[in-house]
Short mmCIF file of C-alpha atoms in Angstrom, two decimals:
data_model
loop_
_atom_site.label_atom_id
_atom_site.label_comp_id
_atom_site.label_asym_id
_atom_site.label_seq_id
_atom_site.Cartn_x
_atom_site.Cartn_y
_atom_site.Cartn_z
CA UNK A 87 156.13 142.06 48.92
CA UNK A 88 154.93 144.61 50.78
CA UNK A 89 156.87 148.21 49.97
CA UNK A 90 157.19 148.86 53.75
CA UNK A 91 159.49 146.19 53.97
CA UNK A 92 161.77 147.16 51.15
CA UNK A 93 162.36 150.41 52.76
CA UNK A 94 162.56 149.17 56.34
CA UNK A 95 161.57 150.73 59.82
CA UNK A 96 162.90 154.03 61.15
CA UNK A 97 164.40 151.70 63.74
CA UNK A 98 165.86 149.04 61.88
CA UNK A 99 166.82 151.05 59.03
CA UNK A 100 166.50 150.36 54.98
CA UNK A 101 170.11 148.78 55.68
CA UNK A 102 168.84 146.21 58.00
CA UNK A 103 165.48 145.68 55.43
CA UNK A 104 168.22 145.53 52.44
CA UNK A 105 170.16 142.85 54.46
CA UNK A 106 167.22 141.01 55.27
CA UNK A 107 166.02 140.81 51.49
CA UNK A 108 169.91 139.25 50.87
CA UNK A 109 171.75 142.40 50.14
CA UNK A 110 174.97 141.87 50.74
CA UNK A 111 177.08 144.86 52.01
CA UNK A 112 180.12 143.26 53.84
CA UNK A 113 182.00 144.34 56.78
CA UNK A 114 182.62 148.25 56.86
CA UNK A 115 185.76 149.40 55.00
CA UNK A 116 185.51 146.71 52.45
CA UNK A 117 185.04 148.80 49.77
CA UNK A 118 187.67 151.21 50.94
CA UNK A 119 189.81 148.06 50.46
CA UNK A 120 190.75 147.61 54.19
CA UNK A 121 191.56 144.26 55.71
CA UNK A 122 188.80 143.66 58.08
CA UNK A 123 190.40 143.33 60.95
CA UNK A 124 193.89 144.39 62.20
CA UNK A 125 196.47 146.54 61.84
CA UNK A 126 195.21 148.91 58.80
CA UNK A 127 191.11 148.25 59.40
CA UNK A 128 188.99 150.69 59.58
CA UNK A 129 189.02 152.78 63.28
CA UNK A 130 185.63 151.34 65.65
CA UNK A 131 183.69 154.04 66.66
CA UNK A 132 184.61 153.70 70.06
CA UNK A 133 187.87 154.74 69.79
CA UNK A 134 187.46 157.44 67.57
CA UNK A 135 185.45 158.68 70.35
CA UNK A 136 187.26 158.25 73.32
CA UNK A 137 190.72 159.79 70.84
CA UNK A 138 188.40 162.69 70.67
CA UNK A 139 187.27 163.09 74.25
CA UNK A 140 191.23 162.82 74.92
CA UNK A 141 192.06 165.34 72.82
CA UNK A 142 189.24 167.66 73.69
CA UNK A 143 190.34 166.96 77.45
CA UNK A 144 194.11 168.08 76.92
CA UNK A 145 192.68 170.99 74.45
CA UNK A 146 190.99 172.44 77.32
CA UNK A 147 193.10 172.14 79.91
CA UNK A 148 196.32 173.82 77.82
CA UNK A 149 193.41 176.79 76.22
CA UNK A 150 192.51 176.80 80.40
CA UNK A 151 195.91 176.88 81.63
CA UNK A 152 197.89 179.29 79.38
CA UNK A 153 195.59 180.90 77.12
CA UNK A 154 192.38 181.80 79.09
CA UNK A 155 193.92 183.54 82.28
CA UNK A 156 192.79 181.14 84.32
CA UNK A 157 188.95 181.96 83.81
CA UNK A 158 186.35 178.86 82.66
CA UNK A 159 184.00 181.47 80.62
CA UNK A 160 186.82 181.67 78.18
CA UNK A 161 188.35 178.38 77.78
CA UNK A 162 185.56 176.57 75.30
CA UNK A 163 186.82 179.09 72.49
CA UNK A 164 190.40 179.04 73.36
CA UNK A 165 190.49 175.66 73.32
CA UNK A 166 188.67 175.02 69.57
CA UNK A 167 191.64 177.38 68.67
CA UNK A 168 193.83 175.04 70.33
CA UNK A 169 192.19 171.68 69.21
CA UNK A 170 192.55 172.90 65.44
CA UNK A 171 196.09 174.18 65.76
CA UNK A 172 196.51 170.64 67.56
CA UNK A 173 195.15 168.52 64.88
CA UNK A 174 196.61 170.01 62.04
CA UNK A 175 200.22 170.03 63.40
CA UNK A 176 199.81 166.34 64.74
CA UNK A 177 197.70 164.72 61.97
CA UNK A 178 199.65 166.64 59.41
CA UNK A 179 203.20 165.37 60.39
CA UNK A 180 203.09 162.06 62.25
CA UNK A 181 199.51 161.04 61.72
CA UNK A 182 197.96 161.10 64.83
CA UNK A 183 196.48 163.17 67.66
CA UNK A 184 197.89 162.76 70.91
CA UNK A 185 194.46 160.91 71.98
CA UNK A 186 193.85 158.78 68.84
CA UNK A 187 198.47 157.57 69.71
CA UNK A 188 197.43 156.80 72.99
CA UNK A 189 194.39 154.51 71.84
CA UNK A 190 196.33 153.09 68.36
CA UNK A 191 194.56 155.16 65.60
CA UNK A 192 196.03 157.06 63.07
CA UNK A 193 195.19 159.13 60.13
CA UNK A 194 195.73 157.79 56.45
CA UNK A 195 195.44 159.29 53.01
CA UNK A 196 192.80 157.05 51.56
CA UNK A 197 194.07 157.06 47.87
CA UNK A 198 197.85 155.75 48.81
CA UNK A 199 197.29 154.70 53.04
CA UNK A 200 200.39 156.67 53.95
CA UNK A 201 200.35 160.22 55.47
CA UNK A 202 197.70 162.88 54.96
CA UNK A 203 199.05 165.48 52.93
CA UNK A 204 199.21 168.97 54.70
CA UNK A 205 196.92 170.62 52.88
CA UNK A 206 194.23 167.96 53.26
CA UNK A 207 195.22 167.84 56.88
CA UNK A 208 194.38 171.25 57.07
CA UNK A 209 190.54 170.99 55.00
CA UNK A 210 189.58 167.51 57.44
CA UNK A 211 190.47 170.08 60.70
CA UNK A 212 188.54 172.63 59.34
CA UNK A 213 185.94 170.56 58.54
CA UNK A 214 186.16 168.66 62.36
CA UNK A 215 186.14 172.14 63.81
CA UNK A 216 183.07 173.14 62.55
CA UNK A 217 181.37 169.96 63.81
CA UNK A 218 178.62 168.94 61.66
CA UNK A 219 180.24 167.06 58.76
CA UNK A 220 181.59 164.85 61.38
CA UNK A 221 178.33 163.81 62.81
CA UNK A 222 177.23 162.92 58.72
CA UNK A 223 178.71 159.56 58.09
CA UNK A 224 178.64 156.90 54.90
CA UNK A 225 178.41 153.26 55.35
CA UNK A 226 182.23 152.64 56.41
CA UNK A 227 181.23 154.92 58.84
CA UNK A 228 183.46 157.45 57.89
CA UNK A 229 182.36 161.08 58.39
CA UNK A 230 182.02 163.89 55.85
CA UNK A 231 184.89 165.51 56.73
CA UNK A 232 186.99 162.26 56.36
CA UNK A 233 185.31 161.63 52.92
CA UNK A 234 186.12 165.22 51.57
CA UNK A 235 189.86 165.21 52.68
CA UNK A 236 190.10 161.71 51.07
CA UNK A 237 191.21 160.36 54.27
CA UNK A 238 190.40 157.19 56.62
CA UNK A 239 190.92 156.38 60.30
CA UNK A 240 192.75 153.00 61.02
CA UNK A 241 193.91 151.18 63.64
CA UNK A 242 197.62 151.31 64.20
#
């Protein structure tokens, strides 16, 4: 066998060279123990997205409306503050941002699948708010900041 094929192409990825050599990984959240489809399975990407475009989308508008005077220039920074104030209050008591309610995610303490604790509500926000242990992800597809709060996204 040729060791280009055991590590697989930059487009394909060794996951996809793995697979084809009969690794067998399984559908994503299986090793979290989530069903794989369902109430309870792990959050598509999609979603998790589109939550977060939502909730970006209403950040803005309140940081543009009430905290900003009115002004674009500062509404970005005004409305991280409010996005972080936002999550934490949201996640942290019913499980869900407005945007991830409206499209049937919620928020789930990994170790027991009921609510996040406060304080690790508090470490995933921090970690969303500064961005780039979101856009590092594991297998399940769950990002850093989701792995180091101990937490998962589900569907409803």
């Amino acid at each position: 066998m040729d060791n280009r094929e055991a590590i697989g192409s930059w487009l394909s990825g060794p996951r996809a060279a793995a697979a084809d050599m009969g690794a067998e990984f399984g559908y994503r959240g299986k090793r979290l123990g989530l069903p794989e489809e369902g109430p309870g399975s792990l959050a598509p990407v999609g979603r998790r997205v589109g939550a977060l475009f939502i909730d970006w989308a209403l950040c803005a508008l309140i940081a543009f409306a009430l905290l900003a005077g009115r002004k674009l220039e500062g509404t970005s920074d005004w409305a991280l503050v409010v996005f972080v104030v936002m999550s934490v209050l949201t996640v942290g008591t019913v499980g869900s941002t407005p945007g991830k309610r409206l499209l049937g995610l919620r928020v789930v303490a990994l170790d027991g699948l009921g609510k996040l604790p406060m304080w690790r509500t508090v470490v995933r926000t921090v970690l969303l708010g500064i961005a780039i242990p979101a856009l590092i992800w594991d297998r399940d597809n769950r990002g850093l900041h989701d792995r180091l709060s101990g937490s998962v996204q589900v569907r409803g």
